[in-house]
Amino acid sequence: MTDTLTPVLTAHWDQPDIFTLDGYRRAGGWQALPKALGMPRDEVIATVRNSGLRGRGGAGFPTGVKWGFLPKGDDKPHYLVVNADESVPGACKDVPLMMATPHTLIEGAAIAAYAIGASHAFIYVRGEVLHVIRRMRHAVQEAYAAGYLGRDILGSGFNLDVIVHAGAGAYICGEETALLDSLEGKRGLPRNKPPFPAVAGVYALPTNVNNVESIASVPSIVLNGADWFASMGTEKSKGVAIFNLSGHVTTPGTYEAPLGITLRELLQLSGGMRGGHRLKFWTAGGSSAGILTDQHLDVPLDFESVAAAGSALGTRSVQIFDETTCVVGAVLRWTEFYQHESCGKCTPCREGTFWMVRLLDQLEQGHGTEDDVEKLLDVCDNITGRAFCALGDSATPPVTSAVRYFRDEFLQHQKEGGCPFDPAATTVWSAL
Ligand SMILES: Cc1cc2nc3c(=O)[nH]c(=O)nc-3n(C[C@H](O)[C@H](O)[C@H](O)COP(=O)(O)O)c2cc1C
Ligand code: SF4
C-alpha cells in the first residue's frame, strides 16, 4: 500500500476538454476497448476478477465475480445497468466523474457489456442532475459517431446500444432492484431477492448492475493489467478509489488514493481541520454507516478495517465534523432524510424512521429524557435486520453510534433546556 494520492480516474480532470471525445483520446482514452475486444470474454472477466476490484457502490462485492454470475450459453438477451443514482448524503464522486470524464464510464460500460454478452446498456442517472444527463448523452452521441458504440464495433462483430436514462430523483431508486423497477417504468420499489439480477433483472432477463466508479475503473485495469491494480490497496481491498471529503476540512474535495489510506493522511493532504478547530466525529461511508471519532484517525480505510471499527467503508463519503457540531442535530438531519426517502413498502422502516425523527427532534429541543434515548435505541433495534431492504438497515447505525459515543450530549440538551450548540459557529462561513 502507498500513502500518497494516486490519481487514475481523476488523473486528467484538470484538462479543460477531458470531457470531450478528443480530449479523452488525447489522454490515452478509448484504447482499452479494442484491447478487450481482442480478448475472449472469459479472459476479460478473469482480468477484472484477478484485479481484486470490489464494487464501489457501497457493498464492495467483487466485480469480476459478479460478472461471472450471468448465465453462459443461454439464448436470452443480457443487460448491463450502470447505477448512477448517487444520492446518499455526503456522496459526491460519481457525479464529478461523469461530468469530468464521461467517456471513461462509456468505455468501461462497453467493455463490461462485451464481457457479459450484453448488447444493451442502461446508465441510470439521478434525475436532479440534469447537467450530468446532458453531458452523458452528448458523450454517448460522440462515441456512436466514432464507431465505439452501435453495430459491429471496431469491426469486431460486437453490437452495443447505450441508453442514458433519467431517474425521477428518489434515493430508493439507487437500490439495485428498485432501480430496475424504475427503469421498467414502474414506481421504484425493492424486489425480493432471490432471484438476483444476474438471473432475473431488467425485463426479468439476466442483468449486471454496477456502480459508476466500478465500471469506470475497468478501462485502466484492462490496459494496465490485473497485477497493476492489485498491487495497490490492501490485501483484501485492492486498488485505488475516490474519497470525497466534505465538512469542516480546510480543502474539501475529491481525493483518489489507494484503499487503506487513513483519515489522518487524508486530512494531511487536504490541509487539516479548518483553522483552530478539532475533529469531533466523521463518517467513512456517508450517512448510512456508523459515525467514527478521533480515536479512529488511524483506521485503514479499507472494507475490513472500517467494518472492524464498527462502521462501513460504503461510498467513501468522508464527512468531517468539528467540535462546533451538535451530534444530535446532525443525526436528526440524516434521519429526516431516511424518513423522507423511505419507500413505505415495509412497516419497520416506514413507521420506525417516523418515530426516530420524533424522538430525535424531542431530544434536540431539550424535551427528551434518558427514557427517550432508550426508546430511540429500541426503535432502531426493531428496524435493524427487520427492514425489507438496506435503506431501513442503514438509517439506524448513525443514531446508535452517536448514542454510543456521545450519550451525555443527548442528555445535556435536557439539562440546558435546548441545544447547547451555536448553529452559526458550525457554518463554513463562521471561520472566514
Ligand atoms: C437505498 C440504497 C441506495 C443505493 N444507492 C446506490 C447508488 O446511488 N449508487 C450505487 O452504485 N449503488 C447504490 N446502492 C447499492 C446498489 O444496490 C448496488 O449494490 C450497487 O449498485 C452495486 O454496484 P457495485 O457492485 O459496483 O458496487 C444503494 C443501495 C441502497 C440500499
Ligand atoms: S426498508 Fe422497507 S420501507 Fe424502507 S425503503 Fe426498504 S422496502 Fe422501503
Tab-separated table of C-alpha atoms and ligand atoms in Angstrom:
chain	number	residue	atom	x	y	z
A	1	MET	CA	0.000	0.000	0.000
A	2	THR	CA	1.177	3.540	-0.674
A	3	ASP	CA	0.161	6.517	1.405
A	4	THR	CA	0.085	9.159	-1.296
A	5	LEU	CA	-2.531	10.272	-3.764
A	6	THR	CA	-2.712	8.012	-6.808
A	7	PRO	CA	-4.844	9.670	-9.459
A	8	VAL	CA	-6.083	7.226	-12.065
A	9	LEU	CA	-9.756	8.053	-12.644
A	10	THR	CA	-9.090	11.657	-11.698
A	11	ALA	CA	-5.713	11.914	-13.457
A	12	HIS	CA	-6.832	14.277	-16.210
A	13	TRP	CA	-9.627	16.196	-14.529
A	14	ASP	CA	-7.605	19.415	-14.799
A	15	GLN	CA	-7.548	19.140	-18.607
A	16	PRO	CA	-10.287	21.572	-19.758
A	17	ASP	CA	-11.627	19.411	-22.610
A	18	ILE	CA	-11.218	15.990	-20.986
A	19	PHE	CA	-15.000	15.519	-21.166
A	20	THR	CA	-14.893	15.508	-24.975
A	21	LEU	CA	-14.039	12.568	-27.183
A	22	ASP	CA	-10.912	14.326	-28.497
A	23	GLY	CA	-9.714	15.310	-25.042
A	24	TYR	CA	-10.248	11.801	-23.703
A	25	ARG	CA	-8.438	10.254	-26.665
A	26	ARG	CA	-5.518	12.658	-26.216
A	27	ALA	CA	-5.220	11.437	-22.631
A	28	GLY	CA	-4.958	7.837	-23.855
A	29	GLY	CA	-8.680	7.077	-23.753
A	30	TRP	CA	-10.583	4.560	-25.897
A	31	GLN	CA	-7.542	2.285	-26.120
A	32	ALA	CA	-8.820	-0.326	-23.682
A	33	LEU	CA	-11.915	-1.250	-25.720
A	34	PRO	CA	-10.002	-2.530	-28.790
A	35	LYS	CA	-7.717	-4.482	-26.452
A	36	ALA	CA	-10.728	-6.045	-24.663
A	37	LEU	CA	-12.489	-6.862	-27.956
A	38	GLY	CA	-9.371	-8.814	-28.953
A	39	MET	CA	-9.645	-10.963	-25.827
A	40	PRO	CA	-12.109	-13.824	-25.226
A	41	ARG	CA	-14.993	-12.673	-22.997
A	42	ASP	CA	-13.941	-15.011	-20.169
A	43	GLU	CA	-10.461	-13.519	-20.194
A	44	VAL	CA	-11.871	-10.018	-19.708
A	45	ILE	CA	-13.927	-11.285	-16.757
A	46	ALA	CA	-10.854	-13.081	-15.340
A	47	THR	CA	-8.777	-9.880	-15.647
A	48	VAL	CA	-11.312	-7.876	-13.665
A	49	ARG	CA	-11.681	-10.719	-11.132
A	50	ASN	CA	-7.907	-11.034	-10.660
A	51	SER	CA	-7.503	-7.279	-10.245
A	52	GLY	CA	-9.450	-7.589	-6.988
A	53	LEU	CA	-11.767	-4.702	-7.944
A	54	ARG	CA	-14.668	-4.599	-5.493
A	55	GLY	CA	-17.914	-2.751	-6.161
A	56	ARG	CA	-17.586	0.967	-5.472
A	57	GLY	CA	-21.345	1.433	-4.915
A	58	GLY	CA	-21.216	0.562	-1.233
A	59	ALA	CA	-21.283	-3.157	-0.537
A	60	GLY	CA	-17.871	-3.943	-2.018
A	61	PHE	CA	-18.848	-7.152	-3.829
A	62	PRO	CA	-16.062	-8.373	-6.188
A	63	THR	CA	-16.921	-7.009	-9.636
A	64	GLY	CA	-15.384	-9.799	-11.771
A	65	VAL	CA	-17.121	-12.456	-9.637
A	66	LYS	CA	-20.451	-10.692	-10.187
A	67	TRP	CA	-19.920	-10.619	-13.943
A	68	GLY	CA	-19.285	-14.372	-13.819
A	69	PHE	CA	-22.766	-14.980	-12.335
A	70	LEU	CA	-24.524	-14.208	-15.611
A	71	PRO	CA	-25.514	-17.416	-17.384
A	72	LYS	CA	-23.361	-18.555	-20.271
A	73	GLY	CA	-24.597	-20.125	-23.473
A	74	ASP	CA	-28.254	-19.140	-22.934
A	75	ASP	CA	-30.085	-17.554	-25.825
A	76	LYS	CA	-31.559	-14.756	-23.741
A	77	PRO	CA	-30.603	-11.092	-24.089
A	78	HIS	CA	-28.330	-9.851	-21.295
A	79	TYR	CA	-28.297	-6.312	-19.935
A	80	LEU	CA	-25.776	-4.047	-18.279
A	81	VAL	CA	-27.105	-1.405	-15.900
A	82	VAL	CA	-24.837	1.314	-14.551
A	83	ASN	CA	-26.065	2.682	-11.244
A	84	ALA	CA	-25.529	6.449	-11.432
A	85	ASP	CA	-28.173	7.388	-8.880
A	86	GLU	CA	-25.667	8.694	-6.288
A	87	SER	CA	-27.914	10.153	-3.575
A	88	VAL	CA	-26.627	9.205	-0.135
A	89	PRO	CA	-25.791	12.279	1.980
A	90	GLY	CA	-22.083	13.037	1.635
A	91	ALA	CA	-21.546	11.162	-1.640
A	92	CYS	CA	-20.005	13.155	-4.449
A	93	LYS	CA	-17.806	11.017	-6.664
A	94	ASP	CA	-19.966	9.585	-9.470
A	95	VAL	CA	-21.396	12.958	-10.462
A	96	PRO	CA	-17.969	14.670	-10.807
A	97	LEU	CA	-16.627	11.585	-12.564
A	98	MET	CA	-19.416	11.676	-15.157
A	99	MET	CA	-19.010	15.438	-15.607
A	100	ALA	CA	-15.229	15.243	-15.994
A	101	THR	CA	-14.689	12.028	-17.931
A	102	PRO	CA	-17.978	10.627	-19.265
A	103	HIS	CA	-16.040	8.641	-21.869
A	104	THR	CA	-14.230	6.628	-19.162
A	105	LEU	CA	-17.621	5.393	-17.996
A	106	ILE	CA	-18.859	4.708	-21.542
A	107	GLU	CA	-15.661	2.842	-22.446
A	108	GLY	CA	-15.935	0.819	-19.229
A	109	ALA	CA	-19.586	0.079	-19.987
A	110	ALA	CA	-18.701	-1.104	-23.496
A	111	ILE	CA	-16.042	-3.470	-22.092
A	112	ALA	CA	-18.357	-4.746	-19.339
A	113	ALA	CA	-21.221	-5.281	-21.795
A	114	TYR	CA	-18.894	-7.221	-24.118
A	115	ALA	CA	-17.680	-9.379	-21.202
A	116	ILE	CA	-21.181	-10.334	-20.023
A	117	GLY	CA	-22.630	-10.728	-23.525
A	118	ALA	CA	-24.964	-7.724	-23.360
A	119	SER	CA	-25.960	-5.698	-26.386
A	120	HIS	CA	-27.869	-3.106	-24.375
A	121	ALA	CA	-26.552	-0.981	-21.523
A	122	PHE	CA	-28.510	1.498	-19.429
A	123	ILE	CA	-26.891	4.299	-17.462
A	124	TYR	CA	-29.455	5.226	-14.808
A	125	VAL	CA	-28.665	8.790	-13.717
A	126	ARG	CA	-30.299	10.547	-10.782
A	127	GLY	CA	-32.959	12.890	-12.203
A	128	GLU	CA	-31.927	16.069	-10.390
A	129	VAL	CA	-28.547	16.285	-12.092
A	130	LEU	CA	-29.763	17.398	-15.486
A	131	HIS	CA	-26.338	18.796	-16.421
A	132	VAL	CA	-24.840	15.314	-15.936
A	133	ILE	CA	-27.581	13.682	-18.007
A	134	ARG	CA	-26.901	16.152	-20.831
A	135	ARG	CA	-23.151	15.578	-20.631
A	136	MET	CA	-23.537	11.796	-20.652
A	137	ARG	CA	-25.951	11.884	-23.599
A	138	HIS	CA	-23.615	14.096	-25.587
A	139	ALA	CA	-20.663	11.814	-24.882
A	140	VAL	CA	-22.716	8.764	-25.916
A	141	GLN	CA	-23.516	10.504	-29.235
A	142	GLU	CA	-19.808	11.196	-29.756
A	143	ALA	CA	-18.992	7.544	-29.037
A	144	TYR	CA	-21.598	6.367	-31.586
A	145	ALA	CA	-20.203	8.752	-34.210
A	146	ALA	CA	-16.667	7.460	-33.600
A	147	GLY	CA	-17.764	3.820	-34.004
A	148	TYR	CA	-17.209	2.848	-30.334
A	149	LEU	CA	-20.942	2.107	-29.923
A	150	GLY	CA	-23.553	0.788	-32.343
A	151	ARG	CA	-23.204	-2.053	-34.856
A	152	ASP	CA	-20.053	-4.114	-35.467
A	153	ILE	CA	-17.944	-2.029	-33.086
A	154	LEU	CA	-14.372	-1.558	-34.440
A	155	GLY	CA	-15.051	-4.423	-36.883
A	156	SER	CA	-15.371	-6.938	-34.043
A	157	GLY	CA	-18.950	-8.041	-34.744
A	158	PHE	CA	-19.953	-6.804	-31.257
A	159	ASN	CA	-23.067	-4.613	-31.118
A	160	LEU	CA	-23.960	-2.293	-28.251
A	161	ASP	CA	-26.592	0.355	-27.667
A	162	VAL	CA	-26.212	2.636	-24.645
A	163	ILE	CA	-29.227	4.453	-23.205
A	164	VAL	CA	-28.797	7.260	-20.659
A	165	HIS	CA	-31.930	7.036	-18.521
A	166	ALA	CA	-33.038	9.865	-16.207
A	167	GLY	CA	-34.450	8.737	-12.869
A	168	ALA	CA	-37.036	10.835	-11.085
A	169	GLY	CA	-34.902	11.587	-8.035
A	170	ALA	CA	-35.578	9.052	-5.279
A	171	TYR	CA	-32.877	7.639	-3.017
A	172	ILE	CA	-34.538	4.205	-3.045
A	173	CYS	CA	-34.003	4.020	-6.818
A	174	GLY	CA	-30.279	3.571	-6.110
A	175	GLU	CA	-31.111	0.202	-4.543
A	176	GLU	CA	-30.463	-2.048	-7.481
A	177	THR	CA	-33.817	-3.858	-7.680
A	178	ALA	CA	-35.863	-0.682	-7.124
A	179	LEU	CA	-33.726	0.854	-9.874
A	180	LEU	CA	-34.701	-1.997	-12.204
A	181	ASP	CA	-38.426	-1.471	-11.477
A	182	SER	CA	-37.981	2.235	-12.119
A	183	LEU	CA	-36.141	1.512	-15.361
A	184	GLU	CA	-39.117	-0.595	-16.457
A	185	GLY	CA	-41.369	2.415	-15.921
A	186	LYS	CA	-42.824	1.335	-12.580
A	187	ARG	CA	-42.659	3.010	-9.197
A	188	GLY	CA	-39.235	2.179	-7.776
A	189	LEU	CA	-39.778	-0.371	-5.002
A	190	PRO	CA	-37.244	-3.002	-3.943
A	191	ARG	CA	-37.851	-6.535	-5.212
A	192	ASN	CA	-37.476	-9.820	-3.386
A	193	LYS	CA	-34.008	-11.370	-3.706
A	194	PRO	CA	-33.591	-14.093	-4.919
A	195	PRO	CA	-33.889	-14.076	-7.827
A	196	PHE	CA	-30.848	-11.825	-8.105
A	197	PRO	CA	-30.477	-9.506	-11.124
A	198	ALA	CA	-27.892	-11.843	-12.705
A	199	VAL	CA	-30.738	-14.340	-13.169
A	200	ALA	CA	-33.802	-12.093	-13.481
A	201	GLY	CA	-33.036	-8.388	-13.691
A	202	VAL	CA	-34.476	-5.814	-16.046
A	203	TYR	CA	-37.413	-7.315	-18.023
A	204	ALA	CA	-36.774	-10.477	-15.937
A	205	LEU	CA	-33.640	-11.138	-18.002
A	206	PRO	CA	-30.013	-11.642	-16.870
A	207	THR	CA	-28.663	-8.252	-15.798
A	208	ASN	CA	-25.485	-6.977	-14.230
A	209	VAL	CA	-25.770	-3.864	-12.067
A	210	ASN	CA	-22.615	-1.943	-11.197
A	211	ASN	CA	-21.761	1.443	-9.781
A	212	VAL	CA	-20.321	4.234	-11.984
A	213	GLU	CA	-16.879	4.117	-10.350
A	214	SER	CA	-16.721	0.299	-10.593
A	215	ILE	CA	-17.374	0.415	-14.344
A	216	ALA	CA	-15.133	3.446	-14.914
A	217	SER	CA	-12.263	1.547	-13.241
A	218	VAL	CA	-12.387	-1.171	-15.905
A	219	PRO	CA	-10.556	0.537	-18.837
A	220	SER	CA	-7.424	1.210	-16.758
A	221	ILE	CA	-7.461	-2.383	-15.453
A	222	VAL	CA	-7.734	-3.802	-18.979
A	223	LEU	CA	-4.958	-1.510	-20.242
A	224	ASN	CA	-2.517	-1.871	-17.332
A	225	GLY	CA	-3.356	-5.396	-16.241
A	226	ALA	CA	-4.825	-7.034	-13.157
A	227	ASP	CA	-1.482	-7.110	-11.304
A	228	TRP	CA	-1.062	-3.340	-11.633
A	229	PHE	CA	-4.406	-2.694	-9.920
A	230	ALA	CA	-3.918	-5.454	-7.354
A	231	SER	CA	-0.515	-4.034	-6.380
A	232	MET	CA	-2.296	-1.048	-4.803
A	233	GLY	CA	-4.508	-1.014	-1.742
A	234	THR	CA	-4.595	-3.642	0.992
A	235	GLU	CA	-4.652	-7.434	0.910
A	236	LYS	CA	-8.441	-7.745	0.586
A	237	SER	CA	-9.342	-4.252	-0.599
A	238	LYS	CA	-7.319	-3.703	-3.725
A	239	GLY	CA	-6.732	-0.743	-5.949
A	240	VAL	CA	-7.374	2.957	-5.840
A	241	ALA	CA	-10.680	4.622	-5.075
A	242	ILE	CA	-12.196	8.070	-4.819
A	243	PHE	CA	-12.607	9.592	-1.357
A	244	ASN	CA	-14.847	12.615	-1.136
A	245	LEU	CA	-14.049	14.933	1.775
A	246	SER	CA	-16.680	17.399	2.939
A	247	GLY	CA	-17.460	19.449	6.021
A	248	HIS	CA	-15.071	21.155	8.424
A	249	VAL	CA	-11.883	20.479	6.491
A	250	THR	CA	-9.605	23.122	5.019
A	251	THR	CA	-9.807	21.875	1.428
A	252	PRO	CA	-12.906	19.763	0.827
A	253	GLY	CA	-12.941	17.829	-2.419
A	254	THR	CA	-12.249	14.658	-4.288
A	255	TYR	CA	-9.092	12.709	-3.427
A	256	GLU	CA	-8.102	9.498	-5.205
A	257	ALA	CA	-5.894	7.211	-3.173
A	258	PRO	CA	-5.211	3.529	-2.560
A	259	LEU	CA	-7.685	1.803	-0.269
A	260	GLY	CA	-6.125	1.579	3.180
A	261	ILE	CA	-5.224	5.251	3.434
A	262	THR	CA	-6.244	6.685	6.828
A	263	LEU	CA	-8.267	9.758	7.719
A	264	ARG	CA	-5.147	11.204	9.355
A	265	GLU	CA	-3.363	11.001	5.994
A	266	LEU	CA	-6.351	12.361	4.087
A	267	LEU	CA	-6.518	15.294	6.498
A	268	GLN	CA	-2.820	15.990	5.937
A	269	LEU	CA	-3.411	16.001	2.179
A	270	SER	CA	-6.415	18.300	2.478
A	271	GLY	CA	-4.867	20.924	4.761
A	272	GLY	CA	-6.275	19.551	8.018
A	273	MET	CA	-9.296	20.604	10.039
A	274	ARG	CA	-10.469	24.175	9.462
A	275	GLY	CA	-8.382	26.671	11.398
A	276	GLY	CA	-8.469	26.429	15.176
A	277	HIS	CA	-10.854	23.500	15.337
A	278	ARG	CA	-10.546	19.825	16.218
A	279	LEU	CA	-12.168	16.688	14.868
A	280	LYS	CA	-15.267	15.570	16.760
A	281	PHE	CA	-16.834	12.869	14.575
A	282	TRP	CA	-16.843	11.736	10.960
A	283	THR	CA	-18.270	9.239	8.538
A	284	ALA	CA	-16.190	6.909	6.406
A	285	GLY	CA	-19.012	5.842	4.106
A	286	GLY	CA	-21.641	8.551	4.117
A	287	SER	CA	-24.612	8.773	6.431
A	288	SER	CA	-25.535	5.098	6.036
A	289	ALA	CA	-22.873	3.807	8.379
A	290	GLY	CA	-21.983	4.371	11.995
A	291	ILE	CA	-20.097	7.547	12.844
A	292	LEU	CA	-16.465	7.390	13.940
A	293	THR	CA	-14.476	9.710	16.221
A	294	ASP	CA	-10.922	10.992	16.673
A	295	GLN	CA	-9.951	7.610	18.138
A	296	HIS	CA	-10.361	6.209	14.594
A	297	LEU	CA	-7.971	8.575	12.799
A	298	ASP	CA	-5.560	5.741	12.010
A	299	VAL	CA	-8.079	3.116	10.902
A	300	PRO	CA	-7.093	1.993	7.374
A	301	LEU	CA	-9.908	2.964	5.045
A	302	ASP	CA	-10.492	-0.461	3.566
A	303	PHE	CA	-13.623	-2.617	3.729
A	304	GLU	CA	-12.377	-4.904	6.524
A	305	SER	CA	-10.755	-2.364	8.847
A	306	VAL	CA	-13.662	0.090	8.758
A	307	ALA	CA	-16.118	-2.754	9.450
A	308	ALA	CA	-13.938	-3.896	12.360
A	309	ALA	CA	-14.131	-0.344	13.734
A	310	GLY	CA	-17.926	-0.646	13.762
A	311	SER	CA	-18.744	1.284	10.595
A	312	ALA	CA	-18.659	0.681	6.834
A	313	LEU	CA	-16.492	1.980	4.013
A	314	GLY	CA	-19.593	2.354	1.817
A	315	THR	CA	-19.119	5.050	-0.801
A	316	ARG	CA	-16.059	6.642	0.872
A	317	SER	CA	-18.109	9.763	1.522
A	318	VAL	CA	-15.970	11.218	4.284
A	319	GLN	CA	-17.997	13.861	6.135
A	320	ILE	CA	-15.962	15.685	8.752
A	321	PHE	CA	-17.448	17.489	11.769
A	322	ASP	CA	-15.584	19.604	14.311
A	323	GLU	CA	-16.419	20.385	17.942
A	324	THR	CA	-18.917	23.117	16.980
A	325	THR	CA	-21.337	20.484	15.660
A	326	CYS	CA	-24.266	19.133	17.660
A	327	VAL	CA	-24.241	15.390	17.076
A	328	VAL	CA	-27.957	15.138	17.940
A	329	GLY	CA	-28.796	17.743	15.313
A	330	ALA	CA	-26.584	16.061	12.730
A	331	VAL	CA	-28.133	12.609	13.132
A	332	LEU	CA	-31.602	14.206	13.238
A	333	ARG	CA	-30.956	15.746	9.788
A	334	TRP	CA	-29.818	12.388	8.384
A	335	THR	CA	-32.792	10.590	9.933
A	336	GLU	CA	-35.168	13.126	8.379
A	337	PHE	CA	-33.619	12.194	5.049
A	338	TYR	CA	-34.241	8.473	5.641
A	339	GLN	CA	-37.804	9.107	6.773
A	340	HIS	CA	-38.453	11.187	3.673
A	341	GLU	CA	-36.856	8.623	1.354
A	342	SER	CA	-38.392	5.517	2.953
A	343	CYS	CA	-40.455	3.987	0.152
A	344	GLY	CA	-43.111	2.794	2.608
A	345	LYS	CA	-43.158	-0.815	1.454
A	346	CYS	CA	-42.300	-2.321	4.847
A	347	THR	CA	-43.525	-1.370	8.323
A	348	PRO	CA	-40.248	-1.318	10.316
A	349	CYS	CA	-38.685	1.320	8.084
A	350	ARG	CA	-41.838	3.312	7.252
A	351	GLU	CA	-43.030	3.595	10.867
A	352	GLY	CA	-39.629	3.301	12.533
A	353	THR	CA	-37.978	6.221	10.748
A	354	PHE	CA	-41.049	8.350	11.589
A	355	TRP	CA	-40.629	7.580	15.313
A	356	MET	CA	-36.877	8.056	15.151
A	357	VAL	CA	-37.369	11.587	13.834
A	358	ARG	CA	-39.951	12.397	16.529
A	359	LEU	CA	-37.702	11.153	19.329
A	360	LEU	CA	-34.580	12.816	17.975
A	361	ASP	CA	-36.416	16.086	17.466
A	362	GLN	CA	-37.667	15.957	21.065
A	363	LEU	CA	-34.145	15.280	22.345
A	364	GLU	CA	-32.672	18.061	20.214
A	365	GLN	CA	-35.259	20.537	21.550
A	366	GLY	CA	-34.263	19.620	25.110
A	367	HIS	CA	-37.564	17.900	25.940
A	368	GLY	CA	-36.246	14.335	25.815
A	369	THR	CA	-35.281	12.197	28.795
A	370	GLU	CA	-32.972	9.236	29.312
A	371	ASP	CA	-36.024	7.031	28.698
A	372	ASP	CA	-36.371	8.615	25.261
A	373	VAL	CA	-32.769	7.738	24.439
A	374	GLU	CA	-33.561	4.120	25.377
A	375	LYS	CA	-36.778	4.242	23.348
A	376	LEU	CA	-34.784	5.558	20.378
A	377	LEU	CA	-32.371	2.644	20.642
A	378	ASP	CA	-35.332	0.250	20.927
A	379	VAL	CA	-36.886	1.645	17.730
A	380	CYS	CA	-33.508	1.244	15.964
A	381	ASP	CA	-33.352	-2.324	17.229
A	382	ASN	CA	-36.767	-3.008	15.720
A	383	ILE	CA	-35.701	-1.736	12.310
A	384	THR	CA	-32.249	-3.302	12.011
A	385	GLY	CA	-32.459	-6.733	10.379
A	386	ARG	CA	-36.247	-6.458	10.031
A	387	ALA	CA	-36.471	-3.992	7.147
A	388	PHE	CA	-37.166	-5.270	3.641
A	389	CYS	CA	-34.125	-3.569	2.115
A	390	ALA	CA	-30.872	-1.950	3.160
A	391	LEU	CA	-32.341	1.571	3.305
A	392	GLY	CA	-34.028	0.751	6.604
A	393	ASP	CA	-30.966	-1.013	7.964
A	394	SER	CA	-28.753	1.919	7.096
A	395	ALA	CA	-30.962	4.506	8.845
A	396	THR	CA	-30.040	3.223	12.294
A	397	PRO	CA	-26.198	2.963	12.595
A	398	PRO	CA	-25.594	6.743	12.622
A	399	VAL	CA	-28.029	7.052	15.525
A	400	THR	CA	-26.888	4.053	17.582
A	401	SER	CA	-23.230	5.018	17.133
A	402	ALA	CA	-23.969	8.647	18.079
A	403	VAL	CA	-25.563	7.437	21.340
A	404	ARG	CA	-22.621	5.063	21.911
A	405	TYR	CA	-20.016	7.837	21.645
A	406	PHE	CA	-21.979	10.913	22.774
A	407	ARG	CA	-24.747	9.749	25.141
A	408	ASP	CA	-24.006	12.621	27.544
A	409	GLU	CA	-24.590	15.145	24.786
A	410	PHE	CA	-28.116	13.775	24.218
A	411	LEU	CA	-28.872	14.334	27.922
A	412	GLN	CA	-27.099	17.694	28.101
A	413	HIS	CA	-29.871	19.068	25.852
A	414	GLN	CA	-32.448	18.310	28.530
A	415	LYS	CA	-30.310	19.769	31.330
A	416	GLU	CA	-29.790	23.002	29.389
A	417	GLY	CA	-33.383	23.181	28.137
A	418	GLY	CA	-32.329	23.113	24.482
A	419	CYS	CA	-29.421	22.636	22.131
A	420	PRO	CA	-26.195	23.854	23.781
A	421	PHE	CA	-24.516	24.495	20.430
A	422	ASP	CA	-24.420	27.712	18.448
A	423	PRO	CA	-25.735	26.855	14.965
A	424	ALA	CA	-23.852	29.820	13.460
A	425	ALA	CA	-20.474	28.547	14.731
A	426	THR	CA	-20.770	25.354	12.748
A	427	THR	CA	-21.331	27.054	9.392
A	428	VAL	CA	-18.460	27.148	6.944
A	429	TRP	CA	-18.533	30.963	6.736
A	430	SER	CA	-18.149	31.356	10.506
A	431	ALA	CA	-14.456	30.542	10.078
A	432	LEU	CA	-13.950	33.008	7.258
B	1	LIG	C1	-31.147	2.740	-0.501
B	1	LIG	C2	-29.977	2.347	-1.343
B	1	LIG	C3	-29.447	3.259	-2.241
B	1	LIG	C4	-28.371	2.904	-3.044
B	1	LIG	N1	-27.867	3.848	-3.896
B	1	LIG	C5	-26.862	3.492	-4.725
B	1	LIG	C6	-26.352	4.427	-5.669
B	1	LIG	O1	-26.803	5.568	-5.754
B	1	LIG	N2	-25.331	4.025	-6.470
B	1	LIG	C7	-24.815	2.761	-6.418
B	1	LIG	O2	-23.934	2.427	-7.185
B	1	LIG	N3	-25.269	1.865	-5.528
B	1	LIG	C8	-26.284	2.186	-4.700
B	1	LIG	N4	-26.778	1.253	-3.830
B	1	LIG	C9	-26.203	-0.112	-3.878
B	1	LIG	C10	-26.830	-0.906	-5.026
B	1	LIG	O3	-27.988	-1.583	-4.541
B	1	LIG	C11	-25.861	-1.965	-5.590
B	1	LIG	O4	-25.332	-2.709	-4.538
B	1	LIG	C12	-24.718	-1.342	-6.399
B	1	LIG	O5	-25.193	-0.520	-7.433
B	1	LIG	C13	-23.879	-2.452	-6.995
B	1	LIG	O6	-22.777	-1.918	-7.687
B	1	LIG	P1	-21.274	-2.285	-7.314
B	1	LIG	O7	-21.221	-3.789	-7.142
B	1	LIG	O8	-20.484	-1.820	-8.474
B	1	LIG	O9	-20.962	-1.578	-6.045
B	1	LIG	C14	-27.835	1.589	-2.977
B	1	LIG	C15	-28.373	0.673	-2.078
B	1	LIG	C16	-29.424	1.045	-1.263
B	1	LIG	C17	-29.994	0.043	-0.319
B	2	SF4	S1	-36.613	-0.737	4.214
B	2	SF4	FE1	-38.750	-1.093	3.563
B	2	SF4	S2	-39.848	0.879	3.581
B	2	SF4	FE2	-37.611	1.230	3.793
B	2	SF4	S3	-37.023	1.700	1.698
B	2	SF4	FE3	-36.626	-0.503	2.012
B	2	SF4	S4	-38.528	-1.530	1.393
B	2	SF4	FE4	-38.981	0.651	1.557
